[in-house]
PDB file of C-alpha atoms and ligand atoms in Angstrom:
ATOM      1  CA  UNK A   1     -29.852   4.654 -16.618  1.00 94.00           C
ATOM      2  CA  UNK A   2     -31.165   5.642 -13.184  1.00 96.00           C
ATOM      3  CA  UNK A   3     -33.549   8.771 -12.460  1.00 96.00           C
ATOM      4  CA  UNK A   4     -30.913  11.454 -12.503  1.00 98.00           C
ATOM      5  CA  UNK A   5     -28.346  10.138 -14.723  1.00 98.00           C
ATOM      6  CA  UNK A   6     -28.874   9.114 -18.597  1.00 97.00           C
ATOM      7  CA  UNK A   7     -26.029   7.246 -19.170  1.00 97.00           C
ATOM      8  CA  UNK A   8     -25.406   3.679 -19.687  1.00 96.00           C
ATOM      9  CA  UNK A   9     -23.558   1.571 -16.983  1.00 91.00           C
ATOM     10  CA  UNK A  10     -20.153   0.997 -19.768  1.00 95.00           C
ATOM     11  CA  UNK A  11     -20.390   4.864 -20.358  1.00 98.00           C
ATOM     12  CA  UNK A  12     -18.994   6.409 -17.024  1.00 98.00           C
ATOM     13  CA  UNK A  13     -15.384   5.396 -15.341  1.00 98.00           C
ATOM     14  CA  UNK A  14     -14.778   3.863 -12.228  1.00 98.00           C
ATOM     15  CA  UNK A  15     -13.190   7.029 -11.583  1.00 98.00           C
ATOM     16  CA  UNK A  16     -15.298  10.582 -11.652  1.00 98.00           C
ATOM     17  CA  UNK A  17     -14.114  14.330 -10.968  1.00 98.00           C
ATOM     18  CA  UNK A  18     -17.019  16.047  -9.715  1.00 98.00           C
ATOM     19  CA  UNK A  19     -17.389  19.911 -10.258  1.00 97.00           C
ATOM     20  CA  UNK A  20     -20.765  21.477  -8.974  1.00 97.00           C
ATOM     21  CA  UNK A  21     -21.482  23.594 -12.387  1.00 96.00           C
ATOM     22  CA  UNK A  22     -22.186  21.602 -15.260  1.00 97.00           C
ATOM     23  CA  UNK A  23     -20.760  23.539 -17.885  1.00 96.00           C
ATOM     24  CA  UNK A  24     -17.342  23.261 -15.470  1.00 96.00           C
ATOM     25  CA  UNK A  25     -17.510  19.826 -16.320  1.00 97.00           C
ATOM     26  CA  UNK A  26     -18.005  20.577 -20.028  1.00 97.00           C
ATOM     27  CA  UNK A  27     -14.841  22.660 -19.995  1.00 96.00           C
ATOM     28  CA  UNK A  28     -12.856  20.239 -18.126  1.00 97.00           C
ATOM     29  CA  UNK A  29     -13.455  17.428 -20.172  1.00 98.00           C
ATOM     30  CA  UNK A  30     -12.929  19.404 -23.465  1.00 97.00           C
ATOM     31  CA  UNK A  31      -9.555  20.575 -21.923  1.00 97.00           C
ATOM     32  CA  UNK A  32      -8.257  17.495 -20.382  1.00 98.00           C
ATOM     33  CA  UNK A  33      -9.667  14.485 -21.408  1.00 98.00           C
ATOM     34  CA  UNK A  34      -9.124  12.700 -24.471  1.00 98.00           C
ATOM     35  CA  UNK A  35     -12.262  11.210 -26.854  1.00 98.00           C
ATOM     36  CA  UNK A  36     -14.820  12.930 -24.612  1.00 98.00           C
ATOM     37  CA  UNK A  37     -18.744  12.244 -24.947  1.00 98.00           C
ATOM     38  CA  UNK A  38     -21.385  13.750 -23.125  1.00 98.00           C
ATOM     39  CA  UNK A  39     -23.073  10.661 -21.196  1.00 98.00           C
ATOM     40  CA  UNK A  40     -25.541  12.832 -19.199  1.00 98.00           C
ATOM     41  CA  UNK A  41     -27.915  15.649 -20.216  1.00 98.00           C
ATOM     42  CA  UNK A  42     -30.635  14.912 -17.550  1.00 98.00           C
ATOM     43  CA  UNK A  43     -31.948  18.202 -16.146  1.00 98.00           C
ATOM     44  CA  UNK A  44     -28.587  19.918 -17.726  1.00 98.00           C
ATOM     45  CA  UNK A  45     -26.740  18.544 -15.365  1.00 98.00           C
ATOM     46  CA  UNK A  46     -23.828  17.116 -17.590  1.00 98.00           C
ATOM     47  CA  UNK A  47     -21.658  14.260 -17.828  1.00 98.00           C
ATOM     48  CA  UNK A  48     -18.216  13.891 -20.257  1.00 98.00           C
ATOM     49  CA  UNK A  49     -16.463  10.131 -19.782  1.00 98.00           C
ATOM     50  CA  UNK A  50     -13.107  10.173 -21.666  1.00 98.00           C
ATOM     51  CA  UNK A  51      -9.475   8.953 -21.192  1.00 98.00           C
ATOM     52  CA  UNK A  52      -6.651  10.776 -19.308  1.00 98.00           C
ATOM     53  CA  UNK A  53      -3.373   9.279 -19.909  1.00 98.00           C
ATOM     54  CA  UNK A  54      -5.209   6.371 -21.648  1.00 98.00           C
ATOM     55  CA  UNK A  55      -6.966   5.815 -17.917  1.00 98.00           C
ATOM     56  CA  UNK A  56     -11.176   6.219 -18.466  1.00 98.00           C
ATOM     57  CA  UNK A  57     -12.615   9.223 -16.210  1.00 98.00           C
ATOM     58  CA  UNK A  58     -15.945  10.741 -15.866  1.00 98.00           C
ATOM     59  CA  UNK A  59     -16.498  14.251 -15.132  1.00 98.00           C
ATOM     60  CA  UNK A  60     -19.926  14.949 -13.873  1.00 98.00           C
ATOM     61  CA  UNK A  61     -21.486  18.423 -12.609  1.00 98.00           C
ATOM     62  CA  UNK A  62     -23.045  17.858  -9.047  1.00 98.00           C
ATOM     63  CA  UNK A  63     -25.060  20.932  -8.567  1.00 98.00           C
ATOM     64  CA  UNK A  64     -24.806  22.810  -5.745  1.00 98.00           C
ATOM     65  CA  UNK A  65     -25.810  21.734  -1.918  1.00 98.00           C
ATOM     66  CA  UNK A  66     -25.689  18.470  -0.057  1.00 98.00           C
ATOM     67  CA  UNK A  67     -28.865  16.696  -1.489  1.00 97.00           C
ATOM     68  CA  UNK A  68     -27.768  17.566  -4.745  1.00 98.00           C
ATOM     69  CA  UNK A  69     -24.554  16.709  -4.550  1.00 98.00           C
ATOM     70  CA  UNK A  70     -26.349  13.206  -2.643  1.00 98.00           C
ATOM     71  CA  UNK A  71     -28.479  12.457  -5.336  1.00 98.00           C
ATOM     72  CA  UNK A  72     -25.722  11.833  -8.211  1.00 98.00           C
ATOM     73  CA  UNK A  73     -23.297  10.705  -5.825  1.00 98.00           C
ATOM     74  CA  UNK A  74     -25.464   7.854  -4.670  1.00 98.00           C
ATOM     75  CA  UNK A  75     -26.036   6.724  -7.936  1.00 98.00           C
ATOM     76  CA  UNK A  76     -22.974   6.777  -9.364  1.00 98.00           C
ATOM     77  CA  UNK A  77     -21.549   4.924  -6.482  1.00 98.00           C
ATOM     78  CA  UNK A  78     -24.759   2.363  -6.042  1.00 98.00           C
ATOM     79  CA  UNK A  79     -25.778   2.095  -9.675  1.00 98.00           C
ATOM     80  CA  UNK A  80     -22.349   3.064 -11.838  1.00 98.00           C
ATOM     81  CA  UNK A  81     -20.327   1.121  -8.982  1.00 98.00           C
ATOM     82  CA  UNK A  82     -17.750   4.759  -9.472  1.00 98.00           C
ATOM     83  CA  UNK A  83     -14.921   3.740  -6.618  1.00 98.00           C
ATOM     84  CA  UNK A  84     -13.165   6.789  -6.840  1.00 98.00           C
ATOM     85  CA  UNK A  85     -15.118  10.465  -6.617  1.00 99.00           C
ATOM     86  CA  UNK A  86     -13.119  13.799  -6.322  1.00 98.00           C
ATOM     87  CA  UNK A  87     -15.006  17.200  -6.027  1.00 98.00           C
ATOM     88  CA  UNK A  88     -13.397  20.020  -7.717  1.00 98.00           C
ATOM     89  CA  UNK A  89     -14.889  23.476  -6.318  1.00 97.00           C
ATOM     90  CA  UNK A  90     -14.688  26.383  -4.335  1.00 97.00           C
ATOM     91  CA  UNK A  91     -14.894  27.481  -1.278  1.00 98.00           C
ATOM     92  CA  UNK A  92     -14.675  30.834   0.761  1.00 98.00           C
ATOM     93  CA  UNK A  93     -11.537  31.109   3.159  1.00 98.00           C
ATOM     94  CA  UNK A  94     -11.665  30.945   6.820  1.00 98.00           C
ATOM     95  CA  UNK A  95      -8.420  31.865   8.054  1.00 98.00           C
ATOM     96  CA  UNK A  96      -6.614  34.512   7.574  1.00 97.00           C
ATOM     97  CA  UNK A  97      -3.371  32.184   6.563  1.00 97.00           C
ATOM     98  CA  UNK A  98      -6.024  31.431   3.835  1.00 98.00           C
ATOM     99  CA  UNK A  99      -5.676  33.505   1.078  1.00 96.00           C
ATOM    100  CA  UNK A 100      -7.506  33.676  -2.608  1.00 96.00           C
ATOM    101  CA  UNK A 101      -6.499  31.372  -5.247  1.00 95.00           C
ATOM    102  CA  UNK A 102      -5.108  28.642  -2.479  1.00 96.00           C
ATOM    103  CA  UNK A 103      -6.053  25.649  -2.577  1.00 97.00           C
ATOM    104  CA  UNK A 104      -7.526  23.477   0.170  1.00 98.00           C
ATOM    105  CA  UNK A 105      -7.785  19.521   0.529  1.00 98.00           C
ATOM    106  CA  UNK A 106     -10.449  18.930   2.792  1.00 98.00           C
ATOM    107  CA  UNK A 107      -9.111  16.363   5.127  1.00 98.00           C
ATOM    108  CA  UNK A 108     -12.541  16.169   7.145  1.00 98.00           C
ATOM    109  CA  UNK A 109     -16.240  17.820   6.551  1.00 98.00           C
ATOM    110  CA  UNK A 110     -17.865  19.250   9.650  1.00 98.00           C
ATOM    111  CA  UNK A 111     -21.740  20.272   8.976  1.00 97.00           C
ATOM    112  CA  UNK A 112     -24.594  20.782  10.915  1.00 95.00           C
ATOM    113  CA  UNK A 113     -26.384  18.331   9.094  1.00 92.00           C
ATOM    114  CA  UNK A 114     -26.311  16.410   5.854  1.00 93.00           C
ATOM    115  CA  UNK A 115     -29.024  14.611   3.518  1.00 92.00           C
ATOM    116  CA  UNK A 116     -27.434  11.270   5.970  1.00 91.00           C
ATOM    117  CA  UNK A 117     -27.588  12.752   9.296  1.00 91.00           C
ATOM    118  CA  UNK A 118     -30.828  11.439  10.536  1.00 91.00           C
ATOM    119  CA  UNK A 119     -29.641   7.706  10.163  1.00 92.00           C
ATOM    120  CA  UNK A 120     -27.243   8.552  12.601  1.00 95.00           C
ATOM    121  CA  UNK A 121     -29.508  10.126  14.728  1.00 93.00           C
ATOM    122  CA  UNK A 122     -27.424  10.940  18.055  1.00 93.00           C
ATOM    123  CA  UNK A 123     -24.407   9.974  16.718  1.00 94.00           C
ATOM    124  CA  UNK A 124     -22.181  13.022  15.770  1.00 94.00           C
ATOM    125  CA  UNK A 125     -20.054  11.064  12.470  1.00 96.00           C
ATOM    126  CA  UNK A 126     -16.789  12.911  11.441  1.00 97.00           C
ATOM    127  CA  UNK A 127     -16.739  12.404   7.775  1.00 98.00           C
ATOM    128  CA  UNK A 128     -13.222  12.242   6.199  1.00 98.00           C
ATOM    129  CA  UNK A 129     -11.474  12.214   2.916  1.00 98.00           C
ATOM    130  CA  UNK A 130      -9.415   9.020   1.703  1.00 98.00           C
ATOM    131  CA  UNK A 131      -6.196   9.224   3.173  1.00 98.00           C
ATOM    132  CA  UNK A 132      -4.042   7.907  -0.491  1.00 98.00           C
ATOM    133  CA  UNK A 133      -6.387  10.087  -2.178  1.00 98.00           C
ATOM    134  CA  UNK A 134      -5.371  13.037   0.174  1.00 98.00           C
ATOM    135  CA  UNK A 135      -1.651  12.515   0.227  1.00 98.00           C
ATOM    136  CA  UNK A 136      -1.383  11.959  -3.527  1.00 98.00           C
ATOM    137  CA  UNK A 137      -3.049  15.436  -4.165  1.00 98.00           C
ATOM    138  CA  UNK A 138      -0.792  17.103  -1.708  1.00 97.00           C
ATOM    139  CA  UNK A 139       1.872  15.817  -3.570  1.00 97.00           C
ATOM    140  CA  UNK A 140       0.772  16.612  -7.080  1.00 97.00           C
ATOM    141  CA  UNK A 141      -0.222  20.406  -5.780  1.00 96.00           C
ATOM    142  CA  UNK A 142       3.563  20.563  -4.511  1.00 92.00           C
ATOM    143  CA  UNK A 143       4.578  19.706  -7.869  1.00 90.00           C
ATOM    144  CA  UNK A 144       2.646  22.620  -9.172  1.00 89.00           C
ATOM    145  CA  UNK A 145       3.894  24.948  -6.746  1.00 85.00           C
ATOM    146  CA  UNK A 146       0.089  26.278  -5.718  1.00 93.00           C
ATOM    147  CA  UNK A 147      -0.140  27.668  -2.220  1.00 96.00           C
ATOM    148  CA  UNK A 148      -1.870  24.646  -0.126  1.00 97.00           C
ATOM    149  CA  UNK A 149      -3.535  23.941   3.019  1.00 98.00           C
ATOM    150  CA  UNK A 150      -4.528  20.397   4.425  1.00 98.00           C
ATOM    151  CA  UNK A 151      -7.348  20.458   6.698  1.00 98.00           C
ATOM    152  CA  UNK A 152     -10.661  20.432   8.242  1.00 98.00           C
ATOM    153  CA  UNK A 153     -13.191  22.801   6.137  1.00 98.00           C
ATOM    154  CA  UNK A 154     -17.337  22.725   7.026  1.00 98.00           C
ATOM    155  CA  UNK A 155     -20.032  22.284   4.464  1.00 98.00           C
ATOM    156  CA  UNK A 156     -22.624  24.313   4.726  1.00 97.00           C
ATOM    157  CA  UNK A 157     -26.350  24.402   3.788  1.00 95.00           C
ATOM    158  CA  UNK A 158     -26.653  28.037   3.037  1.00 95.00           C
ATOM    159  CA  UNK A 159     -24.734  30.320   0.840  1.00 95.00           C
ATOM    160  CA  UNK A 160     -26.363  33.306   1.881  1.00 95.00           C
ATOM    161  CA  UNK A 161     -25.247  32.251   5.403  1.00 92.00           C
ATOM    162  CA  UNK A 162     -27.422  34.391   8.526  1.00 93.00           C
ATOM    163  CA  UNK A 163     -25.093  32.734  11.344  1.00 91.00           C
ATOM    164  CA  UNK A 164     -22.017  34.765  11.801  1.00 92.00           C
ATOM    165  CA  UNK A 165     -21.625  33.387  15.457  1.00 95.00           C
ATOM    166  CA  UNK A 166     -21.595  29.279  13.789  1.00 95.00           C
ATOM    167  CA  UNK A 167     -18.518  31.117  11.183  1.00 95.00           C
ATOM    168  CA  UNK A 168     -16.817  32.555  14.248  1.00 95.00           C
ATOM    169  CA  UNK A 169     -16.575  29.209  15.828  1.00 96.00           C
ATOM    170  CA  UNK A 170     -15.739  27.354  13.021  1.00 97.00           C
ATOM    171  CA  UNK A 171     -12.761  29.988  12.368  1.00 97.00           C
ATOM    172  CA  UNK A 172     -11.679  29.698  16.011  1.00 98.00           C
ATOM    173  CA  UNK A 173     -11.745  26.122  15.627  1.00 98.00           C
ATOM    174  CA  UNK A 174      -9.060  26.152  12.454  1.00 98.00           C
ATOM    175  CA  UNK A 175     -11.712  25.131   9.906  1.00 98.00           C
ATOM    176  CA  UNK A 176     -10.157  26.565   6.710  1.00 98.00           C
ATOM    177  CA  UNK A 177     -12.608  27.133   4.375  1.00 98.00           C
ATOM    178  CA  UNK A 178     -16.507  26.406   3.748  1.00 98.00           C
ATOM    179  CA  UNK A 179     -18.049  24.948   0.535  1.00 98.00           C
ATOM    180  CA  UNK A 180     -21.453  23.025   0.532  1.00 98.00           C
ATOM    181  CA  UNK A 181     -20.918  19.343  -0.583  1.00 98.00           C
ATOM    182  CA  UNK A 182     -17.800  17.561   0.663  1.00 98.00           C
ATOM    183  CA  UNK A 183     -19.622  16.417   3.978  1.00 98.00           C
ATOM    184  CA  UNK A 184     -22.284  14.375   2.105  1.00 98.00           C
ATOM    185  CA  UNK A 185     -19.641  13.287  -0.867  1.00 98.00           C
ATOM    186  CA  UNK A 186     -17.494  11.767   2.385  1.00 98.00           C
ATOM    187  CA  UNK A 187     -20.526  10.397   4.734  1.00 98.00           C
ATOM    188  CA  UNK A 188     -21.533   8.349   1.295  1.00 98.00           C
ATOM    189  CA  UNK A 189     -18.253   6.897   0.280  1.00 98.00           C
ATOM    190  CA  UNK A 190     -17.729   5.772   4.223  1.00 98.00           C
ATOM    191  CA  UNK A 191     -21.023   3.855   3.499  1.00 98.00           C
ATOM    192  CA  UNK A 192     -20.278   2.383   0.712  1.00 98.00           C
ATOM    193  CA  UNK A 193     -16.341   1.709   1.010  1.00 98.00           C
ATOM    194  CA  UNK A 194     -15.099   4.066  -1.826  1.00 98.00           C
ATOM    195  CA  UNK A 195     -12.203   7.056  -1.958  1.00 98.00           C
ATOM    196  CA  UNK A 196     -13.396  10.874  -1.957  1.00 99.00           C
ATOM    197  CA  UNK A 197     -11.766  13.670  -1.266  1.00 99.00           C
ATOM    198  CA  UNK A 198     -12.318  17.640  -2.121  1.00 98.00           C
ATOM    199  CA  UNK A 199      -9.994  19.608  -3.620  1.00 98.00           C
ATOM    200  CA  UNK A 200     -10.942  23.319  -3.186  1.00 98.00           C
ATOM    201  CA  UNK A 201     -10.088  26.692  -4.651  1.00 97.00           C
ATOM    202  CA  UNK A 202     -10.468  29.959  -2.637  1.00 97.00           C
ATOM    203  CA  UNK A 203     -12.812  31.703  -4.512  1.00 96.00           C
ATOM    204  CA  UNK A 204     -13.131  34.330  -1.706  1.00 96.00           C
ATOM    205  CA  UNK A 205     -12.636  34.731   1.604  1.00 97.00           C
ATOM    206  CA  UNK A 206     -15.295  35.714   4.573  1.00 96.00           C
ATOM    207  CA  UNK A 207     -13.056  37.827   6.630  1.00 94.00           C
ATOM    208  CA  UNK A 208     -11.188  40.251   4.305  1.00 96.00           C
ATOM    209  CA  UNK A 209     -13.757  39.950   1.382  1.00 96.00           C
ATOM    210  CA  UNK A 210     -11.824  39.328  -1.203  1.00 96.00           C
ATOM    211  CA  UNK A 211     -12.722  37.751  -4.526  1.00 96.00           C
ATOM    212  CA  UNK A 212     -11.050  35.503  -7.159  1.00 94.00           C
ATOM    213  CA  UNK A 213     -11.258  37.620 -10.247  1.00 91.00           C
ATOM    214  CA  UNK A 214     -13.292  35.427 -13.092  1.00 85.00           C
ATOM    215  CA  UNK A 215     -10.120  35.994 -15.307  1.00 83.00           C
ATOM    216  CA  UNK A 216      -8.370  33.771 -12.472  1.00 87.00           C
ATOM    217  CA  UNK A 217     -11.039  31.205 -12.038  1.00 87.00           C
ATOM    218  CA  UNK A 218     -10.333  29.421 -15.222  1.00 87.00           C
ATOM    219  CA  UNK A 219      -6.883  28.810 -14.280  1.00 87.00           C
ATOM    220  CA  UNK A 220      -7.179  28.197 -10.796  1.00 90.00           C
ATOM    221  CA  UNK A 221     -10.239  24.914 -11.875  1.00 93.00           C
ATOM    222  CA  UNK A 222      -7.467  23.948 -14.333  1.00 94.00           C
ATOM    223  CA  UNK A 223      -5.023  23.386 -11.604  1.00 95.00           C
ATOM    224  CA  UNK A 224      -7.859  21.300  -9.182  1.00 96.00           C
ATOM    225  CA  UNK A 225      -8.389  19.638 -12.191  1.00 97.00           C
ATOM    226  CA  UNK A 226      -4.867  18.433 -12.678  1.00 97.00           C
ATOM    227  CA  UNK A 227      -4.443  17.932  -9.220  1.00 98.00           C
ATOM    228  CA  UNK A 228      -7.396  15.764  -9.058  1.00 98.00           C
ATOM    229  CA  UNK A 229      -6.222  14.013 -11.840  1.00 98.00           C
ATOM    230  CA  UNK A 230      -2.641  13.236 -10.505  1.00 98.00           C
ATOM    231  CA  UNK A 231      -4.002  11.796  -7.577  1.00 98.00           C
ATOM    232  CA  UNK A 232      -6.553   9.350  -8.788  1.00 98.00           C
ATOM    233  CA  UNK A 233      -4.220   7.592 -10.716  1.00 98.00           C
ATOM    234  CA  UNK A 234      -1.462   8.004  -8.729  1.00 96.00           C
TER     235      UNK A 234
HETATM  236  N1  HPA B 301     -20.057  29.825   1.280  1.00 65.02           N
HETATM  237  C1  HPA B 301     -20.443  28.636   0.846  1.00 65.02           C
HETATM  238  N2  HPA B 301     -19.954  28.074  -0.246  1.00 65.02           N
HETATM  239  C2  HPA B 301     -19.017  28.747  -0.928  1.00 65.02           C
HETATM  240  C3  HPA B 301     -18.567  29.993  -0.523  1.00 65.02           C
HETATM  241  C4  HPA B 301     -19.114  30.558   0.646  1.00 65.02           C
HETATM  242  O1  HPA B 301     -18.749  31.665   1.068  1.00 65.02           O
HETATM  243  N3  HPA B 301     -17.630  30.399  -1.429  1.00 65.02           N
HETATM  244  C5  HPA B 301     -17.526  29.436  -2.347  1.00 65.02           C
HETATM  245  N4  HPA B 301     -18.357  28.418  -2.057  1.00 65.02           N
END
């Protein structure tokens, strides 16, 4: 057990999908995974390990943000020893190429800042998804025939975002989409030698304002889930 997570070190996978709403993670593992228990109910924030394809997976809710996302993240990697973590989110799209209900596979995380920057003080560290991980999802979200982009996307601190100008340049700058945890989820498994990567649905998008109708959500996590899936064991 460590202070955020109840489980046991046998009870979660070397392997964990990593939605940021906890009932997400509920659903997922209900839908996909076979013999799933709930292995973490600390501060709501649950936790399903169970087989897929008779390989074990955990699906743990990160909340929302960077140090959230840092917290469990650091100890599943440090305390679970979890070698492979894929987020499974949302993000709003960037580019007008970028429409709702694509999906994105971050290939790097630009931020301003993360819960790691000040370790690298000057130093401006490009943090980037694992490249097996990366090229196994594009190939199981070609299978599935979902509209995909591969690229750069930027994490962001604040939802309720008062910077158009930062957006502008970010846009200009190809960034396809912006989400709030990937940057952190990459900087930590650099650290620590592990594979992450971000698989992202366009819930909405800044320019046009368009939104994902809810009907449309369920489907859309379905298919990150799958793709996430595919490409962890593949
Ligand atoms: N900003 C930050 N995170 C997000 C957004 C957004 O517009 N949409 C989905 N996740």
């Amino acid at each position: 057990m460590t202070i955020h997570i109840g489980a046991e070190k046998g009870q979660i996978a070397e392997t964990v999908l990593m939605p940021g709403d906890p009932y997400r993670a509920k659903w997922a593992a209900e839908t996909f995974l076979t013999d799933a228990t709930c292995i973490n109910e600390t501060r709501g924030m649950l936790g399903f390990t169970g087989t897929w394809n008779g390989n074990p997976v955990t699906i743990q809710g990160s909340g929302m943000g960077m140090p959230s996302m840092s917290i469990y993240a650091n100890e599943l990697i440090r305390d679970f020893d979890v070698q492979t973590l894929i987020r499974v989110g949302s993000c709003g799209g960037m580019q007008p190429k970028v429409k709702v209900r694509d999906v994105i596979l971050a290939m790097t995380a630009s931020t301003v800042a993360t819960p790691s920057s000040t370790m690298f003080r000057e130093l401006n560290f490009a943090p980037c998804a694992d490249y097996g991980l990366l090229s196994a999802a594009a190939g199981a979200a070609q299978d599935r025939s979902v509209d995909l982009h591969v690229g750069g996307i930027y994490s962001s601190d604040t939802f309720y975002d008062e910077r158009p100008d930062l957006n502008e340049q970010m846009t200009r700058h190809g960034i396809l989409g912006v989400e709030m945890e990937a940057a952190e989820l990459y900087t930590l498994a650099a650290r620590y030698g592990r594979r992450a990567l971000a698989v992202l649905t366009v819930s909405d998008h800044l320019q046009t304002g368009e939104a994902l109708p809810a009907a449309e959500r369920e489907r859309s996590f379905a298919d990150m889930i799958e793709i996430a899936l595919n490409a962890a064991f593949a």
